CSV table of C-alpha atoms and ligand atoms in Angstrom, one decimal:
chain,number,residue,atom,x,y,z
P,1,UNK,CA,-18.0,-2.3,-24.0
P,2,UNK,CA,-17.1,-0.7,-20.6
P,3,UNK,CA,-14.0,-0.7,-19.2
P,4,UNK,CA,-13.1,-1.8,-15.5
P,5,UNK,CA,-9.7,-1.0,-14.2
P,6,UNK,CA,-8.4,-1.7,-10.8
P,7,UNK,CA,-4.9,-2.5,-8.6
P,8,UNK,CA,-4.0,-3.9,-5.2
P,9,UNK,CA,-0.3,-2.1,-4.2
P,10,UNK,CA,2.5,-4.6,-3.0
P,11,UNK,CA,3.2,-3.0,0.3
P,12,UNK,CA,2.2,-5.9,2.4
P,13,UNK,CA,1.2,-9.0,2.4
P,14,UNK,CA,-2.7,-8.9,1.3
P,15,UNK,CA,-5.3,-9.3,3.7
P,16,UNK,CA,-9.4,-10.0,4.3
P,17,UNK,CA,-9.8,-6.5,3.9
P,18,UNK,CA,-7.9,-6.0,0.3
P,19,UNK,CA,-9.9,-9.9,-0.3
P,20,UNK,CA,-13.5,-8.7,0.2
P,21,UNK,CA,-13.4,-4.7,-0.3
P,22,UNK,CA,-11.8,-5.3,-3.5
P,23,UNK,CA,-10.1,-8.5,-5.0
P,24,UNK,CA,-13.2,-10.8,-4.6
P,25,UNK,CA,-15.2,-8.8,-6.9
P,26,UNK,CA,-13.1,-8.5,-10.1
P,27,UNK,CA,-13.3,-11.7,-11.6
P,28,UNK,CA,-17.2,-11.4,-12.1
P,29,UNK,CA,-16.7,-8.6,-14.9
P,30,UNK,CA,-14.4,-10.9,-17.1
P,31,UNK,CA,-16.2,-11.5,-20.3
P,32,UNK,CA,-19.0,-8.7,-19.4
P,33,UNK,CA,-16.2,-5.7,-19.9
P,34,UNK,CA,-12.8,-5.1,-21.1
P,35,UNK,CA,-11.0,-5.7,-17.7
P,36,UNK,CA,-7.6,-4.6,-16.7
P,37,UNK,CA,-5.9,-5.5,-13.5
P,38,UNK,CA,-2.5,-3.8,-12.3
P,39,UNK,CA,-0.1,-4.0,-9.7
P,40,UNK,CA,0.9,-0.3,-8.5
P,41,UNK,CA,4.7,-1.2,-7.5
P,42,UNK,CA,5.2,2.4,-8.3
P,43,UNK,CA,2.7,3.5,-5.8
P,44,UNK,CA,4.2,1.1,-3.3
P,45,UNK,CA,7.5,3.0,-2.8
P,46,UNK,CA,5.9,6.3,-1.3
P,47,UNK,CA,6.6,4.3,1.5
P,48,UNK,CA,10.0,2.9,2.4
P,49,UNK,CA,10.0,-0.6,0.7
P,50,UNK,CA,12.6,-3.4,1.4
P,51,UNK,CA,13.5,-4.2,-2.6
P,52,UNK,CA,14.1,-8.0,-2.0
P,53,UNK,CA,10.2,-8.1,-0.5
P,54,UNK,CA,9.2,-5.4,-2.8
P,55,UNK,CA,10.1,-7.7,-5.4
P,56,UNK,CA,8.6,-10.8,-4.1
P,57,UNK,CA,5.4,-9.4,-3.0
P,58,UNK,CA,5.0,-8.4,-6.3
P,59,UNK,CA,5.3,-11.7,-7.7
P,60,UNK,CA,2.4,-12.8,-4.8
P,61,UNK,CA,0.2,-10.4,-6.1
P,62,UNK,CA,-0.1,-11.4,-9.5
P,63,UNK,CA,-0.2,-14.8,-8.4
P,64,UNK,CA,-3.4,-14.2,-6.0
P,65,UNK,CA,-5.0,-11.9,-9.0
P,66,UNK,CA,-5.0,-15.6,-11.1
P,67,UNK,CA,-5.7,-17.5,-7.6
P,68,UNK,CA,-8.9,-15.8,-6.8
P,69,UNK,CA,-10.4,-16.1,-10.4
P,70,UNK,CA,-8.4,-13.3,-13.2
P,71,UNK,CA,-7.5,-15.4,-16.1
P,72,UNK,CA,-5.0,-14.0,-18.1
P,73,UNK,CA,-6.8,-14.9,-21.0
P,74,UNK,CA,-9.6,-12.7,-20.6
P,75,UNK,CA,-8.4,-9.8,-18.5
P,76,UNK,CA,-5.2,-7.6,-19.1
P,77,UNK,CA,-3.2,-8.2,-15.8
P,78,UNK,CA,0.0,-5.8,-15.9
P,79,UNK,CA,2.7,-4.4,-13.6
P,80,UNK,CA,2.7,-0.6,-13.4
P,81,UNK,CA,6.8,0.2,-14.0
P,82,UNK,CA,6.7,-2.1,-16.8
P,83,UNK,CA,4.6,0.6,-18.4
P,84,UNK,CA,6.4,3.8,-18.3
P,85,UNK,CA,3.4,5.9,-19.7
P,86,UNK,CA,2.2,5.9,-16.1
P,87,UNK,CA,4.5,8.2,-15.0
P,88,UNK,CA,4.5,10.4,-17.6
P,89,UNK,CA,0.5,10.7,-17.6
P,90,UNK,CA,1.2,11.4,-14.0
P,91,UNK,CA,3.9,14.3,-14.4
P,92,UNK,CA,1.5,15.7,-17.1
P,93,UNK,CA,-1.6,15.8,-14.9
P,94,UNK,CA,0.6,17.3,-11.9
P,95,UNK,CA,-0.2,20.5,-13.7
P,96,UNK,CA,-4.3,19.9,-13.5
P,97,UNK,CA,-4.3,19.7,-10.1
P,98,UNK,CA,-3.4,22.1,-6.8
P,99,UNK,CA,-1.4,22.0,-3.5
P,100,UNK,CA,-4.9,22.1,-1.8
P,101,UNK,CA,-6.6,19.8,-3.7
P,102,UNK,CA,-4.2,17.4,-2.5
P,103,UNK,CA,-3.5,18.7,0.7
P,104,UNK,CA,-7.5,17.8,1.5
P,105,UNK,CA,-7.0,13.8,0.8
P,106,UNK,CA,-7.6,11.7,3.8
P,107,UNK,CA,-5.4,8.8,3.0
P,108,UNK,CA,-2.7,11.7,3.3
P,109,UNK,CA,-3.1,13.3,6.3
P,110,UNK,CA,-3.7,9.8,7.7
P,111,UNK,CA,-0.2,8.2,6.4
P,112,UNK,CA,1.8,11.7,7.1
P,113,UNK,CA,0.5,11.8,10.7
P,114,UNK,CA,1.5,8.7,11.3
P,115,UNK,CA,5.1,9.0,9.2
P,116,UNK,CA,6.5,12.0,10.6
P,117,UNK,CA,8.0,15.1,8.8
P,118,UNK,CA,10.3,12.3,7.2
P,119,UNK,CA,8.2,10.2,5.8
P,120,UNK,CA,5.8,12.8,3.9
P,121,UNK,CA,7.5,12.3,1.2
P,122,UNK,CA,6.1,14.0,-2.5
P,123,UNK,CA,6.1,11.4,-3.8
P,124,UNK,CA,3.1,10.5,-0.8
P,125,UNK,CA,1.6,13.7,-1.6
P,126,UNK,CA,1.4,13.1,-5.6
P,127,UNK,CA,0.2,9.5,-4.6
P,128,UNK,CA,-3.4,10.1,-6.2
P,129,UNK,CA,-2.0,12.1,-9.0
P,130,UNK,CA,-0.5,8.7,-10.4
P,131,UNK,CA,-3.8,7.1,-9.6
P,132,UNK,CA,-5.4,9.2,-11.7
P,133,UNK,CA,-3.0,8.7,-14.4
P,134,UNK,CA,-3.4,4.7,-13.4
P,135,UNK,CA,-6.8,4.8,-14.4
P,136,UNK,CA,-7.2,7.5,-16.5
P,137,UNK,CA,-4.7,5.8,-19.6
P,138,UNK,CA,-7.7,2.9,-20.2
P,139,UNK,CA,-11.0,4.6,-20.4
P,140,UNK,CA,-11.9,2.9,-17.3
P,141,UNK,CA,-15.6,3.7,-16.5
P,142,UNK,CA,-15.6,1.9,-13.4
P,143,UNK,CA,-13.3,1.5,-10.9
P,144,UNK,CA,-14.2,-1.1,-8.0
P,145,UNK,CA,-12.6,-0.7,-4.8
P,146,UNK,CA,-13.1,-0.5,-1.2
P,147,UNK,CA,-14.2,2.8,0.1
P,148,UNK,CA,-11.6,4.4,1.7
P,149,UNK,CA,-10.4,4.9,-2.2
P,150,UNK,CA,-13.5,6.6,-3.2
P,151,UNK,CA,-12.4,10.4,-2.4
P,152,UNK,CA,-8.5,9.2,-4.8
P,153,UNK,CA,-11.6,7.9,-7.5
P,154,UNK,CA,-13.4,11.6,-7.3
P,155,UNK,CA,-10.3,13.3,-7.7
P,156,UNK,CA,-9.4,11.6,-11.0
P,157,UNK,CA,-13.2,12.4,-12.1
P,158,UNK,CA,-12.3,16.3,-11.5
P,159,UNK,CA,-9.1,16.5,-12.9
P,160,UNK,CA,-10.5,14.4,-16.2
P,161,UNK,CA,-13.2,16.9,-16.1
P,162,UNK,CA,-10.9,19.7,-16.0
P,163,UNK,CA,-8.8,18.8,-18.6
P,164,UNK,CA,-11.4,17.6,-20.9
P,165,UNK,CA,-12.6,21.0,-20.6
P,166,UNK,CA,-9.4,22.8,-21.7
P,167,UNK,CA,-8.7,20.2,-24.3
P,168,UNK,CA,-12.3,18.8,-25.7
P,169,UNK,CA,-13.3,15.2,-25.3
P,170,UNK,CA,-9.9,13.5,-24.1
P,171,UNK,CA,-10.5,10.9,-21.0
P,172,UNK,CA,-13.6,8.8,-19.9
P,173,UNK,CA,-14.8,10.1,-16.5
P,174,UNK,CA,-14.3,7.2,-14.1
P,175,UNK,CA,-16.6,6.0,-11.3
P,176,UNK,CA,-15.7,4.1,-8.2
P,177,UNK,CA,-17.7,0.9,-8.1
P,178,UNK,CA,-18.0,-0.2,-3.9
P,179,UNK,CA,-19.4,-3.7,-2.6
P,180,UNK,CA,-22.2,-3.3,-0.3
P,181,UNK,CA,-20.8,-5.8,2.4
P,182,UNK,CA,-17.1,-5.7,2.9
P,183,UNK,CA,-16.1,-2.4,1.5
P,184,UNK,CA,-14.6,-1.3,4.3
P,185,UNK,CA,-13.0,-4.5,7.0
P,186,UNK,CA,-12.1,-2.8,10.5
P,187,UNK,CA,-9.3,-3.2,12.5
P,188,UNK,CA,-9.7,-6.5,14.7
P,189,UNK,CA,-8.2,-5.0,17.1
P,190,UNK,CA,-9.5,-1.7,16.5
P,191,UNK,CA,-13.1,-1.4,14.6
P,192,UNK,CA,-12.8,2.4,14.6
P,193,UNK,CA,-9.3,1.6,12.4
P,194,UNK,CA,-9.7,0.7,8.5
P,195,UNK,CA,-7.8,-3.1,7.9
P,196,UNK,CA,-4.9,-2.2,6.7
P,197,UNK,CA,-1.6,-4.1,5.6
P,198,UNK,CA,0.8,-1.7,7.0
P,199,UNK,CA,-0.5,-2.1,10.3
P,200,UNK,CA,-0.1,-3.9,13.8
P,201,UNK,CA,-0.4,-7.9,12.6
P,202,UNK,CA,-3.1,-8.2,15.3
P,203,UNK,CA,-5.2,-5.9,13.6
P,204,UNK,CA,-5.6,-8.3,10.2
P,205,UNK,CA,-5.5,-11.6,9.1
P,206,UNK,CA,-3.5,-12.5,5.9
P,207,UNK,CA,-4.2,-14.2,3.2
P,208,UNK,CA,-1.5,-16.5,3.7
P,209,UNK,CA,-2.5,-16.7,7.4
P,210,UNK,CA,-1.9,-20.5,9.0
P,211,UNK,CA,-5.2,-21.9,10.1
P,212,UNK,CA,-3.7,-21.7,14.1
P,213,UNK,CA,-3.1,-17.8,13.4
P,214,UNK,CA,-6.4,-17.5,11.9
P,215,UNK,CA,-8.2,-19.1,14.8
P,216,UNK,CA,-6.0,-17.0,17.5
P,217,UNK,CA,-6.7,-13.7,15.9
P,218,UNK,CA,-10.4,-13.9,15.8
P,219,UNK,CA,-10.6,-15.3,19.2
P,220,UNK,CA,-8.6,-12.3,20.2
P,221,UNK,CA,-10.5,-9.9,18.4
P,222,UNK,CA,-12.4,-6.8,20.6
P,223,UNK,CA,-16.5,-7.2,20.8
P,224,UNK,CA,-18.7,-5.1,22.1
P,225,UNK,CA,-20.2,-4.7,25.9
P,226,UNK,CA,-23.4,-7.5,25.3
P,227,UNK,CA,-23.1,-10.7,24.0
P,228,UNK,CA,-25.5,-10.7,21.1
P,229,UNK,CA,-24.7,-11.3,17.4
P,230,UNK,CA,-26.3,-8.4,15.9
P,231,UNK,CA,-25.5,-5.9,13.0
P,232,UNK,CA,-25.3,-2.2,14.0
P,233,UNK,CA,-22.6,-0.5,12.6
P,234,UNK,CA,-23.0,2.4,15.2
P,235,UNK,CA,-24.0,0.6,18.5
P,236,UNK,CA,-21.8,-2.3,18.2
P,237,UNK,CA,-19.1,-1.9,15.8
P,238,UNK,CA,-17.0,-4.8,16.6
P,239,UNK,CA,-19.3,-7.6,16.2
P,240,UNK,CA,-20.6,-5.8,13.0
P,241,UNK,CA,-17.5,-5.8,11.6
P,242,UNK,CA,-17.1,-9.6,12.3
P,243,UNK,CA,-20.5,-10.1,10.9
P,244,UNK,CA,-19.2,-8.5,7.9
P,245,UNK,CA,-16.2,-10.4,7.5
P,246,UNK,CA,-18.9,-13.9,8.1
P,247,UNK,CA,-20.8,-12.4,5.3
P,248,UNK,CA,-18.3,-11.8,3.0
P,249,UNK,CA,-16.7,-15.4,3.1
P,250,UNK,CA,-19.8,-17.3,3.5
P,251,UNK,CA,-21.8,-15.4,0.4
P,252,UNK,CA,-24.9,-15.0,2.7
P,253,UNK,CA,-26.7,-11.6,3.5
P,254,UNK,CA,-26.1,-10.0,7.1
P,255,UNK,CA,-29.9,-11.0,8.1
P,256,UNK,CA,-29.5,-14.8,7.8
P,257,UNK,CA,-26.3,-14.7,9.8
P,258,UNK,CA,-28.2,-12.7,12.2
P,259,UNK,CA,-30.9,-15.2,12.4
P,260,UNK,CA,-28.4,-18.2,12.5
P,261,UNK,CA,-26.8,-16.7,15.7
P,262,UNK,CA,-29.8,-16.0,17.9
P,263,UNK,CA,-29.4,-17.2,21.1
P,264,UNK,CA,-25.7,-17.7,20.5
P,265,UNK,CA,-22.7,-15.9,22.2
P,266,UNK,CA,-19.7,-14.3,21.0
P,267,UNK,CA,-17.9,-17.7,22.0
P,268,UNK,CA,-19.2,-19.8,19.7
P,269,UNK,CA,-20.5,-17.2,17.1
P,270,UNK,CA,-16.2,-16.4,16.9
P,271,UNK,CA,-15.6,-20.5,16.6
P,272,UNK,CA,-17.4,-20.8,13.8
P,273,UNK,CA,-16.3,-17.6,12.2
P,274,UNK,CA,-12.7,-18.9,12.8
P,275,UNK,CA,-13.3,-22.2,11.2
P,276,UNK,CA,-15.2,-20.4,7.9
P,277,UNK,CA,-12.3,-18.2,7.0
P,278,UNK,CA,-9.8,-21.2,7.6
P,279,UNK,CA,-11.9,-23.4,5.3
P,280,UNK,CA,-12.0,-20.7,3.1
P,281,UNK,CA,-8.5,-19.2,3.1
P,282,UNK,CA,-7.0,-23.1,3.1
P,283,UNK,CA,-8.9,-23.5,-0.3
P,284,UNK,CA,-7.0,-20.1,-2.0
P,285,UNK,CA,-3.8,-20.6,-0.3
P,286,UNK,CA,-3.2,-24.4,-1.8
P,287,UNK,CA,-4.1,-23.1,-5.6
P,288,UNK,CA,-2.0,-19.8,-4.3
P,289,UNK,CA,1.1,-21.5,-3.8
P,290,UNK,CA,0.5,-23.9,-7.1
P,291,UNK,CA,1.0,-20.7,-8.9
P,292,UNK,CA,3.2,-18.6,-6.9
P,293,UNK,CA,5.8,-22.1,-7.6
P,294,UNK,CA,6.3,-21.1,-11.5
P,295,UNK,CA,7.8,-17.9,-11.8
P,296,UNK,CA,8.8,-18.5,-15.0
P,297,UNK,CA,4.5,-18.4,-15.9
P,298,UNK,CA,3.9,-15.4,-13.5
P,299,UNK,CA,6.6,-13.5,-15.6
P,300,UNK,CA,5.1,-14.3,-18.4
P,301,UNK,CA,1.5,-13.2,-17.7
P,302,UNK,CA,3.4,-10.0,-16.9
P,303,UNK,CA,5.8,-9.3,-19.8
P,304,UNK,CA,2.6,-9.8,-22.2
P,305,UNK,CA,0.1,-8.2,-20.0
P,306,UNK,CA,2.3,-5.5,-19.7
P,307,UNK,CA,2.9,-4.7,-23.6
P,308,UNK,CA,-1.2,-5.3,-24.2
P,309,UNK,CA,-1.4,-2.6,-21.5
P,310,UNK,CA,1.5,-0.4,-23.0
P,311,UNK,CA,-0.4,0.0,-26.2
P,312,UNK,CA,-3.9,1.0,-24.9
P,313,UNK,CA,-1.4,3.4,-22.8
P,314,UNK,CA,1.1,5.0,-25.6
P,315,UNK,CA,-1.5,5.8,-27.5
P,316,UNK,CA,-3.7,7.5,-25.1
P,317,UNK,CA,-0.7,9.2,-23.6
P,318,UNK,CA,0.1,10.1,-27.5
P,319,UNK,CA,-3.3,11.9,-27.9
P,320,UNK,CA,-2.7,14.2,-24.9
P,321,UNK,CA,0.7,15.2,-25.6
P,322,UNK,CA,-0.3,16.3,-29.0
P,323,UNK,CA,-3.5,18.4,-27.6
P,324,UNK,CA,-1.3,20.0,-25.1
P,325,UNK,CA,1.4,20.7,-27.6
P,326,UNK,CA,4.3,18.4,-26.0
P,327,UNK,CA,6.4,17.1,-29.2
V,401,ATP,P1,-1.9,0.2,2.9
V,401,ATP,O1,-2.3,-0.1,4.2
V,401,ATP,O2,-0.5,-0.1,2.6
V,401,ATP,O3,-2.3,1.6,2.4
V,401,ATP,P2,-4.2,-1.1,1.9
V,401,ATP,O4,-4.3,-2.5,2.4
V,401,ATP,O5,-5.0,-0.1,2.5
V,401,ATP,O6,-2.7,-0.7,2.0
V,401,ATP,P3,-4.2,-1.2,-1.1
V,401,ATP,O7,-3.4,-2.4,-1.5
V,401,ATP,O8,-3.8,0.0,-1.6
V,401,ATP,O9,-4.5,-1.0,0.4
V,401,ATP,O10,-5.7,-1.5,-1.4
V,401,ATP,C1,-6.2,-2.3,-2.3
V,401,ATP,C2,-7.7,-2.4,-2.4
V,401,ATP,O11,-8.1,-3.0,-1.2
V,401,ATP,C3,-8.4,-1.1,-2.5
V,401,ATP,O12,-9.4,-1.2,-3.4
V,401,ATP,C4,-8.8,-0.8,-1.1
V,401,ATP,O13,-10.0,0.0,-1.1
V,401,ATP,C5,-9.2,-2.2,-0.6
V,401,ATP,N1,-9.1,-2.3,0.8
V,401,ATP,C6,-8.0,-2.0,1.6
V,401,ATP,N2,-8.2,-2.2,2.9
V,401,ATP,C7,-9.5,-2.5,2.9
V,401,ATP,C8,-10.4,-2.8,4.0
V,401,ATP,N3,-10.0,-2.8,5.3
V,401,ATP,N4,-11.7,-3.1,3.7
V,401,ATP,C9,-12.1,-3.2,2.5
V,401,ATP,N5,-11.4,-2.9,1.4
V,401,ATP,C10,-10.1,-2.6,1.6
V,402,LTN,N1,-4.5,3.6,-4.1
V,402,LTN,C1,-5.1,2.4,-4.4
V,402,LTN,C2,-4.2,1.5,-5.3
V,402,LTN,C3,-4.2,2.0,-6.6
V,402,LTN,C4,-5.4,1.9,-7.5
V,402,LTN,C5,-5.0,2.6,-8.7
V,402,LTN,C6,-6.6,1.4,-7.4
V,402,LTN,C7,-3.3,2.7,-7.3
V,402,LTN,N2,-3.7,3.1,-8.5
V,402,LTN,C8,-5.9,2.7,-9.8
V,402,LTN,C9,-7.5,1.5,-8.5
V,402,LTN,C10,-7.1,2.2,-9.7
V,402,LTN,C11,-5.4,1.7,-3.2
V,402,LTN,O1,-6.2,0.8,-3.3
V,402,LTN,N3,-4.9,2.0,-2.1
């Protein structure tokens, strides 16, 4: 049986991008693979975290893994510090990979840019390193995620590779596995700008977003020059990406939106877009908050996830230790 792995990081409060590029898609494998769900807290703090929110968002995330369909019972769902083998897979691999493969990841030169000299932290720099490690402790053949992870996903492939080669047969090479609508949600306010979390709150729309907010934001967000509801990625990359977003929420292909809007204007085309994500978003924020109420359940999906995940973990971490000679 295959093995999917994946994580969200608590380092704001989720949004439709982190929904559709990623979160959506994981409870279809339950049952069909061995399915393991994690929240990187550890990957979290390569950016200055508040520990009180820290904290709680970590809470909300395990909560919205069960709210949009992980059951506990059939997937592992685990909380990455809780399993120190992470970090010492991680320390381990920083000696399979160079300066300059890491120097060349995007998501690097995009965060430093934008953090200054004091915020490119190495702990930022080792980000993917961990990542590897992440997946790398659970067989995971697939990986699904949104595609601005698929360069992290191709670096824990080479440095599997590389060590496999050194060592004989040691981890499963992983593969990212990317939606074909909504892997990557632009910026509303920016479609040339990735959805992201950490960004301006008029560029996303939460989760937890209130149905007023919801409707303000996407009749705020930028279109393109005509007023025509089409699909073009390159020529009108506004309106694509709010096509996108329709598609993703409503289950139906980019063509039969299309088809549905002929004839129809950015005005109302944006109404009923508005009042589809509130519909939608209402439904997952009640059960949300039904489960985000009993801490005392979230903790113990956690503690027990945690220790299912710490075996499949030790043991892995065991094997490498003893094939590179670490007592
Ligand atoms: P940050 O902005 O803090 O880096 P993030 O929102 O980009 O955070 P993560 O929590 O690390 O991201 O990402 C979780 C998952 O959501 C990943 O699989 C990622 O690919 C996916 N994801 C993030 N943003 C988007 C987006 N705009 N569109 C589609 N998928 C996304
Ligand atoms: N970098 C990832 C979060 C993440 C992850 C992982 C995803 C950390 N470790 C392992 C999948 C598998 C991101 O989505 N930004």
């Amino acid at each position: 049986m295959k093995t999917v792995f994946s994580g969200l990081k608590p380092s704001g409060d989720m949004t439709i991008g982190n929904y559709l590029g990623a979160m959506k898609n994981w409870p279809y494998q339950q049952g069909l693979a061995r399915t393991i769900f994690f929240v990187p807290n550890a990957h979290a703090i390569t950016v200055r975290q508040d520990p009180t929110e820290l904290k709680k968002r970590t809470y909300d995330l395990v909560a919205w893994l069960i709210t949009v369909g992980l059951d506990p019972k059939k997937s592992i769902i685990l909380v990455q510090s809780k399993v120190p083998a992470h970090a010492e897979l991680c320390w381990i691999l920083d000696n399979y990979v160079t300066m300059g493969e890491l120097s060349r990841m995007t998501e690097y030169k995009d965060k430093s840019q934008k953090l200054g000299p004091e915020g490119q932290l190495v702990g930022l720099f080792n980000y993917p390193v961990l990542m590897a490690a992440d997946i790398l402790l659970y067989d995971a053949n697939e990986v699904p995620v949104g595609e601005d992870q698929r360069q992290h996903l191709e670096l824990a492939r080479t440095i599997a590779e590389r060590f496999n080669r050194l060592y004989g047969n040691t981890f499963v090479l992983p593969k990212a596995t990317i939606p074909k609508t909504g892997a990557r949600i632009m910026g509303l306010d920016d479609p040339t700008k990735k959805m992201s979390k950490s960004d301006h709150p008029d560029s996303f729309i939460m989760l937890a977003e209130t149905a007023d907010s919801i409707r303000k934001k996407i009749k705020r967000a930028v279109t393109d020059s005509d007023n025509r509801i089409i699909y073009d990625k390159k020529g009108k990359p506004a309106v694509s990406n709010l096509i996108e977003i329709y598609a993703g929420f409503s289950d139906e292909t980019i063509s039969v939106i299309e088809k549905r809007f002929v004839g129809k204007g950015y005005g109302e085309f944006k109404a009923e877009l508005a009042e589809l994500v509130v519909e939608k978003l209402s439904q997952l924020q009640a059960e949300f908050y039904k489960i985000r109420d009993n801490e005392a359940m979230l903790d113990k999906v956690i503690d027990s996830g945690s220790a299912k995940a710490a075996e499949i973990a030790n043991e892995k971490l065991r094997e490498v230790k003893e094939k590179i000679g670490l007592l």
